[in-house]
mmCIF file with all atom_site columns, C-alpha atoms in Angstrom:
data_model
loop_
_atom_site.group_PDB
_atom_site.id
_atom_site.type_symbol
_atom_site.label_atom_id
_atom_site.label_alt_id
_atom_site.label_comp_id
_atom_site.label_asym_id
_atom_site.label_entity_id
_atom_site.label_seq_id
_atom_site.pdbx_PDB_ins_code
_atom_site.Cartn_x
_atom_site.Cartn_y
_atom_site.Cartn_z
_atom_site.occupancy
_atom_site.B_iso_or_equiv
_atom_site.pdbx_formal_charge
_atom_site.auth_seq_id
_atom_site.auth_comp_id
_atom_site.auth_asym_id
_atom_site.auth_atom_id
_atom_site.pdbx_PDB_model_num
ATOM 1   C CA . MET A 1 1   ? 7.549   -16.166 -15.671 1.00 59.00 ? 1   MET A CA 1
ATOM 2   C CA . SER A 1 2   ? 4.560   -15.228 -17.737 1.00 52.00 ? 2   SER A CA 1
ATOM 3   C CA . THR A 1 3   ? 2.456   -12.899 -17.553 1.00 49.00 ? 3   THR A CA 1
ATOM 4   C CA . ALA A 1 4   ? 0.057   -13.392 -20.026 1.00 58.00 ? 4   ALA A CA 1
ATOM 5   C CA . GLU A 1 5   ? -2.944  -13.986 -17.010 1.00 68.00 ? 5   GLU A CA 1
ATOM 6   C CA . PRO A 1 6   ? -2.484  -11.155 -13.992 1.00 71.00 ? 6   PRO A CA 1
ATOM 7   C CA . ARG A 1 7   ? -2.002  -13.324 -10.540 1.00 87.00 ? 7   ARG A CA 1
ATOM 8   C CA . GLU A 1 8   ? -4.024  -12.272 -7.787  1.00 93.00 ? 8   GLU A CA 1
ATOM 9   C CA . VAL A 1 9   ? -3.481  -13.367 -3.909  1.00 95.00 ? 9   VAL A CA 1
ATOM 10  C CA . HIS A 1 10  ? -5.879  -11.871 -1.235  1.00 97.00 ? 10  HIS A CA 1
ATOM 11  C CA . LEU A 1 11  ? -6.027  -11.651 1.820   1.00 97.00 ? 11  LEU A CA 1
ATOM 12  C CA . THR A 1 12  ? -7.659  -10.356 5.488   1.00 97.00 ? 12  THR A CA 1
ATOM 13  C CA . ILE A 1 13  ? -6.101  -9.330  8.176   1.00 97.00 ? 13  ILE A CA 1
ATOM 14  C CA . PRO A 1 14  ? -7.925  -8.268  11.813  1.00 97.00 ? 14  PRO A CA 1
ATOM 15  C CA . VAL A 1 15  ? -6.759  -5.277  12.695  1.00 96.00 ? 15  VAL A CA 1
ATOM 16  C CA . ALA A 1 16  ? -4.450  -5.758  15.572  1.00 94.00 ? 16  ALA A CA 1
ATOM 17  C CA . PRO A 1 17  ? -0.615  -5.412  16.468  1.00 92.00 ? 17  PRO A CA 1
ATOM 18  C CA . GLU A 1 18  ? 1.693   -6.579  13.734  1.00 93.00 ? 18  GLU A CA 1
ATOM 19  C CA . MET A 1 19  ? -0.688  -8.265  10.969  1.00 95.00 ? 19  MET A CA 1
ATOM 20  C CA . GLU A 1 20  ? 0.475   -6.104  8.933   1.00 95.00 ? 20  GLU A CA 1
ATOM 21  C CA . ILE A 1 21  ? 3.864   -8.240  9.274   1.00 95.00 ? 21  ILE A CA 1
ATOM 22  C CA . ALA A 1 22  ? 1.440   -10.880 7.456   1.00 93.00 ? 22  ALA A CA 1
ATOM 23  C CA . ALA A 1 23  ? 0.810   -9.257  4.488   1.00 95.00 ? 23  ALA A CA 1
ATOM 24  C CA . THR A 1 24  ? 4.714   -7.955  3.680   1.00 97.00 ? 24  THR A CA 1
ATOM 25  C CA . ALA A 1 25  ? 5.841   -12.115 3.155   1.00 96.00 ? 25  ALA A CA 1
ATOM 26  C CA . GLN A 1 26  ? 3.108   -12.069 0.434   1.00 96.00 ? 26  GLN A CA 1
ATOM 27  C CA . VAL A 1 27  ? 4.673   -8.945  -0.901  1.00 97.00 ? 27  VAL A CA 1
ATOM 28  C CA . ALA A 1 28  ? 7.329   -10.762 -0.817  1.00 97.00 ? 28  ALA A CA 1
ATOM 29  C CA . ALA A 1 29  ? 6.737   -13.454 -2.367  1.00 96.00 ? 29  ALA A CA 1
ATOM 30  C CA . LEU A 1 30  ? 5.336   -12.175 -5.606  1.00 96.00 ? 30  LEU A CA 1
ATOM 31  C CA . GLY A 1 31  ? 8.605   -10.129 -5.803  1.00 97.00 ? 31  GLY A CA 1
ATOM 32  C CA . GLU A 1 32  ? 10.399  -12.520 -5.816  1.00 96.00 ? 32  GLU A CA 1
ATOM 33  C CA . TRP A 1 33  ? 8.292   -14.719 -8.605  1.00 95.00 ? 33  TRP A CA 1
ATOM 34  C CA . MET A 1 34  ? 8.266   -11.684 -10.587 1.00 95.00 ? 34  MET A CA 1
ATOM 35  C CA . GLU A 1 35  ? 11.927  -10.690 -10.144 1.00 95.00 ? 35  GLU A CA 1
ATOM 36  C CA . LEU A 1 36  ? 11.114  -7.498  -9.147  1.00 96.00 ? 36  LEU A CA 1
ATOM 37  C CA . GLY A 1 37  ? 13.939  -6.812  -7.132  1.00 96.00 ? 37  GLY A CA 1
ATOM 38  C CA . ARG A 1 38  ? 15.061  -6.697  -3.576  1.00 97.00 ? 38  ARG A CA 1
ATOM 39  C CA . ASP A 1 39  ? 15.314  -3.401  -2.985  1.00 98.00 ? 39  ASP A CA 1
ATOM 40  C CA . LYS A 1 40  ? 11.912  -3.017  -4.928  1.00 98.00 ? 40  LYS A CA 1
ATOM 41  C CA . ILE A 1 41  ? 10.036  -5.768  -2.643  1.00 98.00 ? 41  ILE A CA 1
ATOM 42  C CA . ASP A 1 42  ? 12.008  -3.703  0.806   1.00 98.00 ? 42  ASP A CA 1
ATOM 43  C CA . GLU A 1 43  ? 10.038  -0.332  -0.280  1.00 98.00 ? 43  GLU A CA 1
ATOM 44  C CA . VAL A 1 44  ? 6.872   -1.951  -1.827  1.00 98.00 ? 44  VAL A CA 1
ATOM 45  C CA . LYS A 1 45  ? 6.844   -4.232  1.711   1.00 98.00 ? 45  LYS A CA 1
ATOM 46  C CA . MET A 1 46  ? 7.484   -1.092  3.739   1.00 97.00 ? 46  MET A CA 1
ATOM 47  C CA . ALA A 1 47  ? 4.383   0.922   1.636   1.00 98.00 ? 47  ALA A CA 1
ATOM 48  C CA . VAL A 1 48  ? 1.964   -1.473  2.377   1.00 98.00 ? 48  VAL A CA 1
ATOM 49  C CA . VAL A 1 49  ? 3.642   -2.089  5.653   1.00 96.00 ? 49  VAL A CA 1
ATOM 50  C CA . GLU A 1 50  ? 2.298   1.630   6.069   1.00 94.00 ? 50  GLU A CA 1
ATOM 51  C CA . ALA A 1 51  ? -1.087  1.119   4.083   1.00 96.00 ? 51  ALA A CA 1
ATOM 52  C CA . CYS A 1 52  ? -2.219  -0.909  6.624   1.00 96.00 ? 52  CYS A CA 1
ATOM 53  C CA . ILE A 1 53  ? -1.013  0.873   9.857   1.00 94.00 ? 53  ILE A CA 1
ATOM 54  C CA . ASN A 1 54  ? -2.910  3.954   8.310   1.00 92.00 ? 54  ASN A CA 1
ATOM 55  C CA . ALA A 1 55  ? -6.517  2.215   7.900   1.00 94.00 ? 55  ALA A CA 1
ATOM 56  C CA . PHE A 1 56  ? -5.770  0.234   11.690  1.00 95.00 ? 56  PHE A CA 1
ATOM 57  C CA . GLU A 1 57  ? -5.224  3.116   13.563  1.00 91.00 ? 57  GLU A CA 1
ATOM 58  C CA . HIS A 1 58  ? -7.403  5.902   11.446  1.00 89.00 ? 58  HIS A CA 1
ATOM 59  C CA . SER A 1 59  ? -9.921  4.117   9.183   1.00 92.00 ? 59  SER A CA 1
ATOM 60  C CA . GLY A 1 60  ? -12.266 3.740   12.473  1.00 91.00 ? 60  GLY A CA 1
ATOM 61  C CA . THR A 1 61  ? -13.979 -0.056  10.281  1.00 92.00 ? 61  THR A CA 1
ATOM 62  C CA . PRO A 1 62  ? -16.572 -1.877  12.013  1.00 92.00 ? 62  PRO A CA 1
ATOM 63  C CA . ASP A 1 63  ? -15.585 -5.593  11.402  1.00 95.00 ? 63  ASP A CA 1
ATOM 64  C CA . HIS A 1 64  ? -12.079 -5.190  12.530  1.00 96.00 ? 64  HIS A CA 1
ATOM 65  C CA . ARG A 1 65  ? -10.752 -5.991  9.603   1.00 96.00 ? 65  ARG A CA 1
ATOM 66  C CA . VAL A 1 66  ? -8.302  -4.779  6.568   1.00 97.00 ? 66  VAL A CA 1
ATOM 67  C CA . GLU A 1 67  ? -8.796  -7.018  3.145   1.00 97.00 ? 67  GLU A CA 1
ATOM 68  C CA . LEU A 1 68  ? -5.337  -6.873  -0.146  1.00 98.00 ? 68  LEU A CA 1
ATOM 69  C CA . LYS A 1 69  ? -5.544  -7.704  -2.954  1.00 98.00 ? 69  LYS A CA 1
ATOM 70  C CA . PHE A 1 70  ? -2.160  -8.938  -4.832  1.00 98.00 ? 70  PHE A CA 1
ATOM 71  C CA . ARG A 1 71  ? -1.746  -8.772  -8.458  1.00 96.00 ? 71  ARG A CA 1
ATOM 72  C CA . VAL A 1 72  ? 0.977   -9.299  -10.777 1.00 96.00 ? 72  VAL A CA 1
ATOM 73  C CA . ALA A 1 73  ? 0.755   -8.158  -13.729 1.00 94.00 ? 73  ALA A CA 1
ATOM 74  C CA . SER A 1 74  ? 1.654   -6.488  -17.030 1.00 91.00 ? 74  SER A CA 1
ATOM 75  C CA . GLU A 1 75  ? 0.753   -3.280  -19.227 1.00 87.00 ? 75  GLU A CA 1
ATOM 76  C CA . ASP A 1 76  ? 1.760   -2.167  -23.152 1.00 82.00 ? 76  ASP A CA 1
ATOM 77  C CA . ALA A 1 77  ? 3.432   1.542   -22.087 1.00 73.00 ? 77  ALA A CA 1
ATOM 78  C CA . GLU A 1 78  ? 4.991   2.743   -25.890 1.00 75.00 ? 78  GLU A CA 1
ATOM 79  C CA . GLY A 1 79  ? 5.168   -0.450  -27.319 1.00 73.00 ? 79  GLY A CA 1
ATOM 80  C CA . SER A 1 80  ? 7.125   -2.354  -24.701 1.00 81.00 ? 80  SER A CA 1
ATOM 81  C CA . ALA A 1 81  ? 4.897   -4.979  -21.840 1.00 86.00 ? 81  ALA A CA 1
ATOM 82  C CA . ARG A 1 82  ? 5.972   -3.404  -18.425 1.00 91.00 ? 82  ARG A CA 1
ATOM 83  C CA . THR A 1 83  ? 5.660   -6.126  -15.255 1.00 95.00 ? 83  THR A CA 1
ATOM 84  C CA . TYR A 1 84  ? 3.732   -3.903  -11.588 1.00 96.00 ? 84  TYR A CA 1
ATOM 85  C CA . LEU A 1 85  ? 2.786   -5.288  -8.686  1.00 97.00 ? 85  LEU A CA 1
ATOM 86  C CA . GLU A 1 86  ? 0.219   -3.552  -7.420  1.00 98.00 ? 86  GLU A CA 1
ATOM 87  C CA . VAL A 1 87  ? -1.406  -4.271  -4.487  1.00 98.00 ? 87  VAL A CA 1
ATOM 88  C CA . ASP A 1 88  ? -4.700  -2.698  -3.312  1.00 98.00 ? 88  ASP A CA 1
ATOM 89  C CA . VAL A 1 89  ? -5.420  -2.099  0.890   1.00 98.00 ? 89  VAL A CA 1
ATOM 90  C CA . LEU A 1 90  ? -9.040  -1.428  1.519   1.00 97.00 ? 90  LEU A CA 1
ATOM 91  C CA . ASP A 1 91  ? -11.081 -0.932  4.558   1.00 96.00 ? 91  ASP A CA 1
ATOM 92  C CA . ASN A 1 92  ? -14.755 -1.213  5.286   1.00 93.00 ? 92  ASN A CA 1
ATOM 93  C CA . GLY A 1 93  ? -14.569 2.622   7.549   1.00 92.00 ? 93  GLY A CA 1
ATOM 94  C CA . HIS A 1 94  ? -15.522 6.283   7.946   1.00 91.00 ? 94  HIS A CA 1
ATOM 95  C CA . GLY A 1 95  ? -12.968 7.412   4.985   1.00 87.00 ? 95  GLY A CA 1
ATOM 96  C CA . PHE A 1 96  ? -11.580 10.668  4.895   1.00 84.00 ? 96  PHE A CA 1
ATOM 97  C CA . ASP A 1 97  ? -10.372 13.220  2.421   1.00 77.00 ? 97  ASP A CA 1
ATOM 98  C CA . PRO A 1 98  ? -6.858  12.768  1.268   1.00 77.00 ? 98  PRO A CA 1
ATOM 99  C CA . ALA A 1 99  ? -6.467  16.492  -0.249  1.00 77.00 ? 99  ALA A CA 1
ATOM 100 C CA . ARG A 1 100 ? -7.460  16.903  3.768   1.00 77.00 ? 100 ARG A CA 1
ATOM 101 C CA . VAL A 1 101 ? -4.797  15.902  4.966   1.00 72.00 ? 101 VAL A CA 1
ATOM 102 C CA . SER A 1 102 ? -1.626  18.456  5.555   1.00 68.00 ? 102 SER A CA 1
ATOM 103 C CA . PRO A 1 103 ? 1.996   17.247  4.439   1.00 69.00 ? 103 PRO A CA 1
ATOM 104 C CA . PRO A 1 104 ? 3.920   17.274  7.389   1.00 63.00 ? 104 PRO A CA 1
ATOM 105 C CA . GLU A 1 105 ? 6.589   19.962  8.059   1.00 64.00 ? 105 GLU A CA 1
ATOM 106 C CA . ILE A 1 106 ? 10.207  18.293  9.141   1.00 60.00 ? 106 ILE A CA 1
ATOM 107 C CA . ASP A 1 107 ? 10.985  20.690  11.443  1.00 62.00 ? 107 ASP A CA 1
ATOM 108 C CA . LEU A 1 108 ? 7.651   20.511  13.823  1.00 58.00 ? 108 LEU A CA 1
ATOM 109 C CA . LYS A 1 109 ? 7.719   16.416  13.521  1.00 51.00 ? 109 LYS A CA 1
ATOM 110 C CA . LEU A 1 110 ? 11.205  16.201  14.833  1.00 58.00 ? 110 LEU A CA 1
ATOM 111 C CA . ARG A 1 111 ? 10.653  18.728  17.130  1.00 60.00 ? 111 ARG A CA 1
ATOM 112 C CA . ALA A 1 112 ? 7.713   16.578  18.169  1.00 59.00 ? 112 ALA A CA 1
ATOM 113 C CA . GLN A 1 113 ? 6.771   14.167  20.820  1.00 63.00 ? 113 GLN A CA 1
ATOM 114 C CA . HIS A 1 114 ? 4.197   12.962  18.786  1.00 58.00 ? 114 HIS A CA 1
ATOM 115 C CA . LYS A 1 115 ? 5.528   11.627  15.394  1.00 52.00 ? 115 LYS A CA 1
ATOM 116 C CA . ARG A 1 116 ? 3.460   9.755   12.941  1.00 60.00 ? 116 ARG A CA 1
ATOM 117 C CA . GLY A 1 117 ? 2.109   11.843  10.278  1.00 60.00 ? 117 GLY A CA 1
ATOM 118 C CA . TRP A 1 118 ? 3.857   10.554  7.641   1.00 72.00 ? 118 TRP A CA 1
ATOM 119 C CA . GLY A 1 119 ? 2.098   6.962   6.128   1.00 82.00 ? 119 GLY A CA 1
ATOM 120 C CA . LEU A 1 120 ? 0.686   8.835   2.216   1.00 89.00 ? 120 LEU A CA 1
ATOM 121 C CA . ARG A 1 121 ? 4.114   10.794  2.229   1.00 88.00 ? 121 ARG A CA 1
ATOM 122 C CA . ILE A 1 122 ? 5.999   7.929   2.454   1.00 90.00 ? 122 ILE A CA 1
ATOM 123 C CA . ILE A 1 123 ? 3.934   5.559   0.210   1.00 95.00 ? 123 ILE A CA 1
ATOM 124 C CA . ARG A 1 124 ? 3.894   7.824   -2.416  1.00 94.00 ? 124 ARG A CA 1
ATOM 125 C CA . SER A 1 125 ? 8.221   7.947   -1.859  1.00 94.00 ? 125 SER A CA 1
ATOM 126 C CA . LEU A 1 126 ? 7.841   4.297   -2.167  1.00 97.00 ? 126 LEU A CA 1
ATOM 127 C CA . MET A 1 127 ? 5.921   2.780   -5.030  1.00 98.00 ? 127 MET A CA 1
ATOM 128 C CA . ASP A 1 128 ? 5.643   4.510   -8.791  1.00 98.00 ? 128 ASP A CA 1
ATOM 129 C CA . ASP A 1 129 ? 1.919   5.205   -8.058  1.00 97.00 ? 129 ASP A CA 1
ATOM 130 C CA . VAL A 1 130 ? -0.394  5.369   -6.272  1.00 97.00 ? 130 VAL A CA 1
ATOM 131 C CA . ARG A 1 131 ? -4.734  5.944   -6.043  1.00 97.00 ? 131 ARG A CA 1
ATOM 132 C CA . ILE A 1 132 ? -6.433  6.970   -3.159  1.00 95.00 ? 132 ILE A CA 1
ATOM 133 C CA . GLU A 1 133 ? -10.403 6.765   -3.115  1.00 94.00 ? 133 GLU A CA 1
ATOM 134 C CA . SER A 1 134 ? -12.511 6.984   -0.227  1.00 92.00 ? 134 SER A CA 1
ATOM 135 C CA . GLY A 1 135 ? -15.495 7.762   0.337   1.00 90.00 ? 135 GLY A CA 1
ATOM 136 C CA . GLU A 1 136 ? -18.257 6.994   2.578   1.00 87.00 ? 136 GLU A CA 1
ATOM 137 C CA . ARG A 1 137 ? -17.591 2.779   2.184   1.00 89.00 ? 137 ARG A CA 1
ATOM 138 C CA . GLY A 1 138 ? -14.418 3.039   3.632   1.00 94.00 ? 138 GLY A CA 1
ATOM 139 C CA . THR A 1 139 ? -10.951 4.300   1.807   1.00 95.00 ? 139 THR A CA 1
ATOM 140 C CA . MET A 1 140 ? -8.387  1.697   -0.961  1.00 96.00 ? 140 MET A CA 1
ATOM 141 C CA . ILE A 1 141 ? -4.924  2.263   -1.534  1.00 97.00 ? 141 ILE A CA 1
ATOM 142 C CA . VAL A 1 142 ? -3.830  1.450   -5.393  1.00 98.00 ? 142 VAL A CA 1
ATOM 143 C CA . MET A 1 143 ? -0.114  1.373   -5.164  1.00 98.00 ? 143 MET A CA 1
ATOM 144 C CA . ARG A 1 144 ? 1.721   0.231   -7.831  1.00 98.00 ? 144 ARG A CA 1
ATOM 145 C CA . LYS A 1 145 ? 5.332   -0.867  -8.197  1.00 98.00 ? 145 LYS A CA 1
ATOM 146 C CA . TYR A 1 146 ? 7.304   -1.395  -12.086 1.00 96.00 ? 146 TYR A CA 1
ATOM 147 C CA . ARG A 1 147 ? 9.487   -4.091  -12.355 1.00 94.00 ? 147 ARG A CA 1
#
């Protein structure tokens, strides 16, 4: 595998049940190509599922679709190249303020009938870097996992 030139794939999925699973196939293919390791591939797949489900449930995207960009690239860090898989999940919804999302309280969530609300926490725990850009024109979550 040579990552001198970044490898990039674009995918558009409709907001529909199970479509987040289609995105995980691309994670698996690129992860295997870059020799990421099965555990790390599974972590990226889970983070992508969570990001897609959040977009499906909360974005209010008027075009009923989510755009994904998958990128394998390298960066120089302290004299050595680090290869990574980066995934952008973009919706054209109404956006939100990530700072206003309260972290879930475990005791309350376990007793609650509605157990959702863990998505951003799960994404951050699975990925090496996470950046969220959100505003009137939608939300983009950028997630990176290093090899």
